[in-house]
Short mmCIF file of C-alpha atoms in Angstrom, two decimals:
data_model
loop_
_atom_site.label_atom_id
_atom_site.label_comp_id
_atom_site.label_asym_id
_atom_site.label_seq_id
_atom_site.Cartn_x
_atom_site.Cartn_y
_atom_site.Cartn_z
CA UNK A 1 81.80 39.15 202.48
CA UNK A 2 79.45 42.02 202.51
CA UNK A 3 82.37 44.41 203.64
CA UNK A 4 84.46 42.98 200.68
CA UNK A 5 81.29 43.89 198.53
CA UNK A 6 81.71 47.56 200.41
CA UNK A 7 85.93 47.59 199.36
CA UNK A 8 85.29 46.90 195.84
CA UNK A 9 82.66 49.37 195.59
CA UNK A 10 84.23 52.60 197.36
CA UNK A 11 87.36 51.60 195.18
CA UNK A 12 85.01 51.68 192.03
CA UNK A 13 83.45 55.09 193.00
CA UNK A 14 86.92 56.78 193.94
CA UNK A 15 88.27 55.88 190.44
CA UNK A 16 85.23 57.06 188.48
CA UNK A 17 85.26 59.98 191.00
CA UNK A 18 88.80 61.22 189.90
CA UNK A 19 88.01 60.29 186.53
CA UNK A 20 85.25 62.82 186.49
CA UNK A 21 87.52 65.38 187.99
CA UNK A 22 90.36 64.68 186.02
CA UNK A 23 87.99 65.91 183.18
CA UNK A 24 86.64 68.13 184.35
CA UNK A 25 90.54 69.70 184.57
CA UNK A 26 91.09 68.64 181.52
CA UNK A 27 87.84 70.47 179.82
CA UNK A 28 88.54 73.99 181.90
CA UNK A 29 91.82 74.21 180.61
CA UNK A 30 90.98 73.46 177.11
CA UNK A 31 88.19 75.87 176.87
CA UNK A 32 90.56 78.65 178.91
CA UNK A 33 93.05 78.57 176.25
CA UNK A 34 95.09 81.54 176.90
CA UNK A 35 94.46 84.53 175.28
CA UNK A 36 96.89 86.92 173.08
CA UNK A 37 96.76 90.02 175.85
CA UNK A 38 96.79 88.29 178.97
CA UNK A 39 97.82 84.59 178.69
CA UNK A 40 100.58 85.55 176.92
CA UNK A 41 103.04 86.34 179.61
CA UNK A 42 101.98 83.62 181.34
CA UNK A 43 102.30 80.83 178.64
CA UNK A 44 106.04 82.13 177.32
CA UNK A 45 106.97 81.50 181.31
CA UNK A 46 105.60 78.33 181.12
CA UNK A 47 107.04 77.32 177.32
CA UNK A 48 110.43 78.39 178.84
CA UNK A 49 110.31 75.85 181.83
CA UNK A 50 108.50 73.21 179.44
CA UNK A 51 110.15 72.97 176.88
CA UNK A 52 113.68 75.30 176.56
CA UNK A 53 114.75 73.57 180.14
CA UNK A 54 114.04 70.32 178.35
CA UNK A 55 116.37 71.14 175.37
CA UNK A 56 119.56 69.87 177.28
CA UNK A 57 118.40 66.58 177.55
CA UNK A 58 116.16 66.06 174.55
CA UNK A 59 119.13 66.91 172.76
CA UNK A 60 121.80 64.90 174.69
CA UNK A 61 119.60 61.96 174.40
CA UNK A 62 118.56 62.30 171.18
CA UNK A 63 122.01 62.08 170.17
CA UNK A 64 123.50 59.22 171.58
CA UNK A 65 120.05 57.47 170.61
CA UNK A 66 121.03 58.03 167.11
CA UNK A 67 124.64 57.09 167.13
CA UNK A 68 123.52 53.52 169.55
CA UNK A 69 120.97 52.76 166.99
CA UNK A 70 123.67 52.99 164.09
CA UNK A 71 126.02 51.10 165.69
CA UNK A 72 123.89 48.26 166.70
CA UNK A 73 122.33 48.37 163.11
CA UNK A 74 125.36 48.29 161.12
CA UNK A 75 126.81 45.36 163.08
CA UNK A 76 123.54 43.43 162.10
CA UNK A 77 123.65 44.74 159.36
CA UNK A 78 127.13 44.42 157.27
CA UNK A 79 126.75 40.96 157.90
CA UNK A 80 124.07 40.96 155.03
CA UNK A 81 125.80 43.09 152.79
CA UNK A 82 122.80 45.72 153.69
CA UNK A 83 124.60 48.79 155.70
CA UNK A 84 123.13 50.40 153.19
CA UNK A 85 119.38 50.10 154.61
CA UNK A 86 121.50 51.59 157.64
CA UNK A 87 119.71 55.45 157.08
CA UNK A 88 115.91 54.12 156.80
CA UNK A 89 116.29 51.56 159.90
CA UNK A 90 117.41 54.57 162.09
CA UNK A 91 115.00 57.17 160.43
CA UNK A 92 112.21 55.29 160.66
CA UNK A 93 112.73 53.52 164.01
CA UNK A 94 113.04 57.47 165.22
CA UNK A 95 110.28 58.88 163.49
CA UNK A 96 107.73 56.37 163.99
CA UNK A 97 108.70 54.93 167.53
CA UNK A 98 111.74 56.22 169.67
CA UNK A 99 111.45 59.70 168.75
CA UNK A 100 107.83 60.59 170.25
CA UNK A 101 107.61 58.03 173.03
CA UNK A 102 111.15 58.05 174.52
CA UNK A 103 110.65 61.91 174.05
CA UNK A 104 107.42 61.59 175.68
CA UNK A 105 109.39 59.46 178.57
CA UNK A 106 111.88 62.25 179.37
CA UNK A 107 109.37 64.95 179.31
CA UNK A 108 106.97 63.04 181.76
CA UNK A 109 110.33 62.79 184.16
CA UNK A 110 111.93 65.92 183.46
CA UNK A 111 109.04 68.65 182.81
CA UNK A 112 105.62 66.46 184.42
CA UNK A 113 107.19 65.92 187.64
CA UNK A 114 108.20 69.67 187.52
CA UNK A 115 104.22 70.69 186.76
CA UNK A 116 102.82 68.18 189.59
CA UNK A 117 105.72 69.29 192.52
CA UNK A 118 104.37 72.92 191.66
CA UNK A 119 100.83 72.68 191.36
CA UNK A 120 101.22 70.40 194.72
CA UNK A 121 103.11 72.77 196.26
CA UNK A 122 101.31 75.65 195.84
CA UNK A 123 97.90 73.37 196.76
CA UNK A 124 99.69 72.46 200.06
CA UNK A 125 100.60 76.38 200.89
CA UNK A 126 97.16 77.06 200.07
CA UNK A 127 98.37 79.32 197.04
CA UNK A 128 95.16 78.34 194.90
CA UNK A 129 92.51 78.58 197.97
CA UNK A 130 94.00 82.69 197.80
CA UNK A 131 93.57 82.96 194.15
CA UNK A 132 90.04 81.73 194.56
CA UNK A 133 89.56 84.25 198.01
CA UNK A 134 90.63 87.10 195.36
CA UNK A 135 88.26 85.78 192.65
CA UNK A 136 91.10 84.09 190.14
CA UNK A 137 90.41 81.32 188.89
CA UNK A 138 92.82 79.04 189.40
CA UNK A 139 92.51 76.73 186.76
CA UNK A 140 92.68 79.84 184.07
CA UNK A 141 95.42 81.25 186.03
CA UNK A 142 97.75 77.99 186.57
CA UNK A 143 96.46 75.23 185.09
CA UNK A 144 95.61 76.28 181.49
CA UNK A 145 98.96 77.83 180.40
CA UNK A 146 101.16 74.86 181.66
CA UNK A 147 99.02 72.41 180.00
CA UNK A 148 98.79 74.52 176.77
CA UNK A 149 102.30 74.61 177.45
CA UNK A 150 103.24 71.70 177.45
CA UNK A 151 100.63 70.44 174.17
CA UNK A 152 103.05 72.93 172.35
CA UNK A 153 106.03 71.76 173.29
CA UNK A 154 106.37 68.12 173.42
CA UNK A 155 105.75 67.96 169.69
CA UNK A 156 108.94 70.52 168.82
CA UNK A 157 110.96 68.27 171.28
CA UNK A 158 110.37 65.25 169.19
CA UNK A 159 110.76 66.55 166.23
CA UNK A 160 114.13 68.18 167.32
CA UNK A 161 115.09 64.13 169.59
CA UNK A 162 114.26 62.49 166.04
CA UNK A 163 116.68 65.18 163.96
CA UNK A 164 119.17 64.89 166.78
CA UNK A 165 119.01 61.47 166.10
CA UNK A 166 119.62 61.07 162.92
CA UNK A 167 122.36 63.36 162.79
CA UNK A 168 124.13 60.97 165.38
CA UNK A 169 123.82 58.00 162.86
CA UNK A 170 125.08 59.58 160.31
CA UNK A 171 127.84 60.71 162.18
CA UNK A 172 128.40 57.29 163.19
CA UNK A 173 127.39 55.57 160.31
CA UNK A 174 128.75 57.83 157.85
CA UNK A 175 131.34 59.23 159.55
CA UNK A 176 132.83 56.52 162.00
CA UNK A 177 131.67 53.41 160.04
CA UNK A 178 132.01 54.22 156.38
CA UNK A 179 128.28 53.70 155.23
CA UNK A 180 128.20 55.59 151.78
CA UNK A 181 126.86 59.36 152.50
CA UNK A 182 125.05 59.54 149.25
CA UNK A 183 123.60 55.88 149.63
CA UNK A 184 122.87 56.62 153.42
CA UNK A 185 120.44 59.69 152.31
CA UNK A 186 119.20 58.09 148.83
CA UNK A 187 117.73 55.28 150.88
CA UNK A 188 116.27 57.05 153.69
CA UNK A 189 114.81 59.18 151.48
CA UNK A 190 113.01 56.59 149.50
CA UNK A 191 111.96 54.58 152.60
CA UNK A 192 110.53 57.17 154.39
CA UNK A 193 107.57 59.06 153.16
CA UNK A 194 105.51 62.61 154.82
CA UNK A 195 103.31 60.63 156.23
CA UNK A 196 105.80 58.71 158.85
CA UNK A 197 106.70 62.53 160.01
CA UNK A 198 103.00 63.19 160.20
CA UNK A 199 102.14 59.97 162.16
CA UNK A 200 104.82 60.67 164.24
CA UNK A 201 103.58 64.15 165.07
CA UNK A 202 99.97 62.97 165.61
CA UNK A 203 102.05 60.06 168.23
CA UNK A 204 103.66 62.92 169.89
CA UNK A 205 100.51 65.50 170.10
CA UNK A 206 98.56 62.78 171.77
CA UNK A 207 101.57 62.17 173.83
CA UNK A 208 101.93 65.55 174.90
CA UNK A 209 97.73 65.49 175.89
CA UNK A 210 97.91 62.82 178.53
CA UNK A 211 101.52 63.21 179.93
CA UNK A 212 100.32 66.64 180.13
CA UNK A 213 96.89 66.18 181.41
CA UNK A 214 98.10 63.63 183.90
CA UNK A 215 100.87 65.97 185.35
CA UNK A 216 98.54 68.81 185.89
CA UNK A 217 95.87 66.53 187.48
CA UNK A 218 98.10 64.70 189.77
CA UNK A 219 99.51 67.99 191.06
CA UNK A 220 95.49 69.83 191.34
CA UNK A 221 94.27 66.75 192.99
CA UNK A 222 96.83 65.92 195.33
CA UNK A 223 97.08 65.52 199.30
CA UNK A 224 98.18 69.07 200.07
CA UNK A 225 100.93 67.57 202.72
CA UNK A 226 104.32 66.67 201.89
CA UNK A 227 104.07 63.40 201.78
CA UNK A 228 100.84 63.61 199.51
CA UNK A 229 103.39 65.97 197.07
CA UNK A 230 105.96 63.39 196.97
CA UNK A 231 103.51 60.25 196.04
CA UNK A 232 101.33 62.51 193.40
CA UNK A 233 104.35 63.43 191.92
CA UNK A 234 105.57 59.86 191.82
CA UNK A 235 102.41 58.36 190.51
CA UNK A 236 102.55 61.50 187.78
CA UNK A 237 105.40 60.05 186.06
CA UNK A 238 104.84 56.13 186.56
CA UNK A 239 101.13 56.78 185.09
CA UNK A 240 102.05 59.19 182.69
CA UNK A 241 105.02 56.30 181.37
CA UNK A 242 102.55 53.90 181.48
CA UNK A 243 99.88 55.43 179.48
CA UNK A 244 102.29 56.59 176.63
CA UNK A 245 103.65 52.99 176.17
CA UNK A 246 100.36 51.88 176.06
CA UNK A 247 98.86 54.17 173.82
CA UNK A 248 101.75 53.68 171.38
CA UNK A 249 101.12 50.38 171.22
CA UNK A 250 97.68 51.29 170.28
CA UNK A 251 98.72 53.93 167.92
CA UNK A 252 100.97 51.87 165.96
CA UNK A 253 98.79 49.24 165.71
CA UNK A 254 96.43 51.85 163.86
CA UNK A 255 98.93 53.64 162.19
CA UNK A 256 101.31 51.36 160.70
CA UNK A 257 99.25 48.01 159.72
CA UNK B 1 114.90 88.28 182.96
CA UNK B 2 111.03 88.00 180.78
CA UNK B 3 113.25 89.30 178.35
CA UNK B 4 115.92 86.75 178.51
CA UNK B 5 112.62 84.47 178.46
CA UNK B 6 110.99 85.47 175.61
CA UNK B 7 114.37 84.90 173.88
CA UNK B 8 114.87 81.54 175.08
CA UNK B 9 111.47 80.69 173.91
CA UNK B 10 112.06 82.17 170.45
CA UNK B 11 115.18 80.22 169.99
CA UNK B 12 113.38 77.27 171.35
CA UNK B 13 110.21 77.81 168.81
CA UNK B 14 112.86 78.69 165.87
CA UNK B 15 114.89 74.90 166.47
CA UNK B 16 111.78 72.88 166.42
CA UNK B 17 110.59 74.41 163.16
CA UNK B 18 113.36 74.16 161.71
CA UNK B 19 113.80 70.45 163.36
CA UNK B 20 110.75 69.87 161.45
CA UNK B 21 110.97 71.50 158.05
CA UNK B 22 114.96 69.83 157.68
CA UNK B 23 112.93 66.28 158.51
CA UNK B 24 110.63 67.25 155.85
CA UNK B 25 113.08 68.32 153.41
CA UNK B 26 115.80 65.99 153.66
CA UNK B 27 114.67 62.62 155.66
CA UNK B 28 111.63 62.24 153.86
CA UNK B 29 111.63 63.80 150.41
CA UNK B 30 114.71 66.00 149.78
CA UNK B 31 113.76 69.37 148.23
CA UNK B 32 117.29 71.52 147.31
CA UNK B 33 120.49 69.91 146.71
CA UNK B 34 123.65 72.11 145.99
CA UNK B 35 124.88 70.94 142.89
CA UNK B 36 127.35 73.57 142.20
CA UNK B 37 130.82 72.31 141.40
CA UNK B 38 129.33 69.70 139.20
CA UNK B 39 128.09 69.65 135.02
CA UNK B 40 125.40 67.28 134.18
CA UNK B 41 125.71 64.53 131.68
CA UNK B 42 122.46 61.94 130.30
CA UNK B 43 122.62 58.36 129.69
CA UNK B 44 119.08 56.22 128.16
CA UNK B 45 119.32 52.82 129.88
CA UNK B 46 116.80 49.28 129.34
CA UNK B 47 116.13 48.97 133.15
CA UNK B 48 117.92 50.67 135.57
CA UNK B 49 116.83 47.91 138.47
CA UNK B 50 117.20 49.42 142.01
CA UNK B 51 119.02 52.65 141.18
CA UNK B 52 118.41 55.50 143.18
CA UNK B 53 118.71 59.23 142.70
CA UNK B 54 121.72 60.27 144.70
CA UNK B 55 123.67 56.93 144.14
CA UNK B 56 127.22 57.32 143.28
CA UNK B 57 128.47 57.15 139.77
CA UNK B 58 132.18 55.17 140.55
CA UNK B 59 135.08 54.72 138.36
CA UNK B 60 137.45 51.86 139.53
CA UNK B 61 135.27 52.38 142.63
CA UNK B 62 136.05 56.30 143.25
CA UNK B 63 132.69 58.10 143.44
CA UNK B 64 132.96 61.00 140.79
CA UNK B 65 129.54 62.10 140.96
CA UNK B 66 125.87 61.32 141.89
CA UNK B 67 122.39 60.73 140.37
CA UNK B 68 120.82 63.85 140.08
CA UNK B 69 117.64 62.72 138.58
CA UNK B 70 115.60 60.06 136.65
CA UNK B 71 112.75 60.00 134.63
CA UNK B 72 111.11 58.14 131.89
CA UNK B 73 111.25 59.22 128.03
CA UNK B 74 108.42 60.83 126.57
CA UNK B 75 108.82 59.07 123.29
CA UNK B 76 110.19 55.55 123.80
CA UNK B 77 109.35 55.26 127.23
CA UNK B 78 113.09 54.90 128.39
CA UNK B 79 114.47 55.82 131.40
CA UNK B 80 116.81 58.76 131.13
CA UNK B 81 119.17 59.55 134.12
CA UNK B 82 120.93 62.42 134.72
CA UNK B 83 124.57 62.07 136.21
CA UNK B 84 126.12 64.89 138.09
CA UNK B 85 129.92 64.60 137.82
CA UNK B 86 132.11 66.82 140.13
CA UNK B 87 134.19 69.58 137.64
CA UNK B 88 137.18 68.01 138.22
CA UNK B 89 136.27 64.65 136.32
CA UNK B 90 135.76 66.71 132.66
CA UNK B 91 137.92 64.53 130.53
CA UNK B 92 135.54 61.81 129.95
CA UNK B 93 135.81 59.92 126.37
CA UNK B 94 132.46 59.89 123.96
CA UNK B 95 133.51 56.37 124.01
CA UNK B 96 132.76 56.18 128.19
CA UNK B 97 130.16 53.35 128.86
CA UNK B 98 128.42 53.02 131.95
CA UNK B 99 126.50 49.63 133.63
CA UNK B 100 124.36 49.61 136.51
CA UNK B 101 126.46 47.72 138.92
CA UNK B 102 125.78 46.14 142.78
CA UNK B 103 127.88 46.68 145.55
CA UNK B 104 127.69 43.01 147.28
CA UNK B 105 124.98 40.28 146.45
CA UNK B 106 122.18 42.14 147.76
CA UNK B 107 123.23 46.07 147.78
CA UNK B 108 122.92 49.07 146.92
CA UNK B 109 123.00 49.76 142.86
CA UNK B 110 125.74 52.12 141.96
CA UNK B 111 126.57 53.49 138.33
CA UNK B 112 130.05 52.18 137.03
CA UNK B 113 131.66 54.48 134.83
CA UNK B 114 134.26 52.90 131.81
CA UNK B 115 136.33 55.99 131.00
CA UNK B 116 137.14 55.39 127.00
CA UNK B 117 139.92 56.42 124.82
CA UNK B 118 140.27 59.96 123.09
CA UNK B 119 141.13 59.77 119.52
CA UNK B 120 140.64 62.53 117.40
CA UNK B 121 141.54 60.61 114.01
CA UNK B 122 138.32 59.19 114.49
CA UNK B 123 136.50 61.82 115.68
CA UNK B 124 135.99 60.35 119.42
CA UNK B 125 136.15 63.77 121.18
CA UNK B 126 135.60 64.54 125.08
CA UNK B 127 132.01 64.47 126.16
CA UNK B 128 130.80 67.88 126.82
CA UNK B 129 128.23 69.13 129.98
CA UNK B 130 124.44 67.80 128.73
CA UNK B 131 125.96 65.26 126.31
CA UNK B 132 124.21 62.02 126.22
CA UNK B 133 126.43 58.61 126.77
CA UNK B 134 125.53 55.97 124.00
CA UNK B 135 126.98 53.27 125.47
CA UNK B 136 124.97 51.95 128.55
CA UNK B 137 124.46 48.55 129.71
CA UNK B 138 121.38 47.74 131.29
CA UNK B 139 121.32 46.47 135.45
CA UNK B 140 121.06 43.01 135.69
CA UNK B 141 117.62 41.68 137.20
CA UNK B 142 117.93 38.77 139.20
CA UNK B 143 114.64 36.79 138.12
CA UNK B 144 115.59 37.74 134.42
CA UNK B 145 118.88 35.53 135.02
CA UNK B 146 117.46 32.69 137.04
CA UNK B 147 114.83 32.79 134.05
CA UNK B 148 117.61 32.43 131.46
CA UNK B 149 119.75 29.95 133.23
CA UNK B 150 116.51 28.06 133.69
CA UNK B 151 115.81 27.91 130.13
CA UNK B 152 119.30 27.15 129.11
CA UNK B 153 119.29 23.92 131.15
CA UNK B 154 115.49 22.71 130.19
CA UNK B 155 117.46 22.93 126.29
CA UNK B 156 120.02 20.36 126.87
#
């Protein structure tokens, strides 16, 4: 019993203990936010890894997003006489909703994994312990840019999933289907206001923070072996999934009621 | 290769504005609209019900043109719309009426365009770019119709 008593509490301690150096990450590279001389090499490397190696499938996604949600739609649709409310039910569903978080999905699999395997890796061949041996910081010199990186990316990639998107449904909408163009635009454009595009930047900002955040940490605090690589970089994107379903929930709840 | 890089990034920085500003401008509140091969006409309607800037403006169900814009009159508090008809459609009667029509029970409202006779005996020309139409019928509101076919029974 007392040994069970023992269990719960190590467990307790461990998770506050990675909490508190999870933030302490977290706080080190906010306050090293790369500067305009030196940083700046650094952070256009990382931006081009981020977020232009995550163009291909933002984009391929995006799209057949788009054209899935029109079809479904305007079968559901047409039976009410109300293909018309095609361009709003696709706009909005990708502005408010699919656009950040299944954005926010692909980046945690295609770019997070990429920032924990490294940050692991370089942990494991004891890359980091040098840069400390010849006085770099570590967490300026690594860390910082690919989180800043990665706060200034996710946002362009969801605003370029959600335009992606809608493109697709009107090609299949307009296009394939036969909704009316003028009626497809005049109805989207009434339905959605500035503030759906803002909410849906704030959803993708805070998306980009903890997927972010998370990838970074899981890679700084892993098991330098390879085994220890493989399961940080595992739990990186299962956490990171979890935690931007979750928060959407939460966001939307706030947001849109 | 930073070179090749920096360019990548640039391009990459350049799509997301521009993903951005075009969700701006044309999902959520449309800003310019080309409007080039097209001459404007005004009609005063009652109630124009669910009509929509950018509807079409049909005639026997071709779409010759679009809503360019609507707004209330200053004076007898009226709401003017202006139709944009493509160049090619110029021939249109004084005598053209229009209605506020729905596609289906439940759609979309539409503008349906009557194209009149020209007679020049008496003196019906063809409407010239910024004419007014006279002869507009209102859209039909549902609850008005229940309302009259309501009262019309409780009568008998």
């Amino acid at each position: 019993m007392i040994k069970r008593f023992g269990q719960l509490g190590h467990t307790t301690l461990e998770l506050l203990a990675g909490l508190g150096r999870a933030l302490i990450i977290l706080l080190s590279a906010i306050t090293h936010m790369p500067n305009i001389r030196k940083g700046y090499p650094l952070f256009v490397k990382q931006v081009y890894s981020v977020g232009v190696l995550s163009l291909i499938i933002i984009i391929v996604s995006g799209l057949f997003i788009g054209m899935v949600l029109a079809l479904q739609g305007h079968g559901v649709l047409i039976d009410y006489g109300a293909e018309a409310s095609l361009g709003p039910m696709v706009a909005l569903s990708l502005l408010r909703e699919l656009g950040p978080v299944v954005t926010a999905l692909l980046f945690a699999g295609r770019a997070g994994s990429a920032l924990t395997a490294e940050i692991g890796l370089m942990k494991a061949t004891e890359q980091l312990s040098s840069m400390e041996m010849m006085a770099v910081d570590p967490l300026r010199r690594v860390i910082a840019p690919r989180f800043w990186a990665g706060l200034f990316c996710m946002p362009l990639l969801a605003a370029i999933f959600s335009m992606v998107g809608i493109f697709g449904s009107h090609l299949v909408g307009v296009v394939w289907l036969g909704v009316d163009q003028g009626t497809f635009w005049s109805v989207m454009q009434g339905d959605v206001d500035f503030a759906d595009i803002v909410n849906g930047t704030i959803k993708a900002v805070s998306f980009a923070f903890v997927v972010t955040w998370i990838a970074v940490f899981k890679g700084y605090d892993c098991v330098p072996t390879s085994e220890g690589i493989s399961r940080a970089t595992t739990s990186s994107v299962v956490q990171a999934s979890l935690v931007v379903l979750g928060l959407d929930f939460i966001l939307t709840a706030i947001m849109f009621t | 290769m930073s070179k090749k890089i920096e360019i990548w990034v640039g391009f990459f920085v350049a799509l997301g504005i521009a993903a951005f500003v075009s969700l701006a401008l044309n999902v959520a509140n449309s800003g310019i609209q080309g409007g080039d091969n097209s001459y404007q006409l005004y009609a005063k309607f009652d109630n124009i019900g669910g009509l929509k800037v950018r509807s079409p403006i049909k005639v026997g169900g071709v779409v010759v043109g679009r809503i360019s814009d609507i707004r209330l009159d200053a004076e007898d508090y009226l709401p003017i719309v202006t139709l944009d008809i493509y160049e090619e459609y110029n021939q249109f009667s004084e005598a053209t009426s229009l209605s506020i029509l729905t596609a289906g029970l439940l759609g979309e409202q539409y503008i349906g365009l009557e194209p009149g006779f020209v007679d020049e005996e008496l003196g019906i020309g063809i409407l010239q770019p910024n004419d007014y139409v006279e002869d507009t019928k209102s859209a039909i509101v549902l609850e008005e119709l229940i309302g009259q076919f309501l009262f019309s029974q409780s009568e008998d």
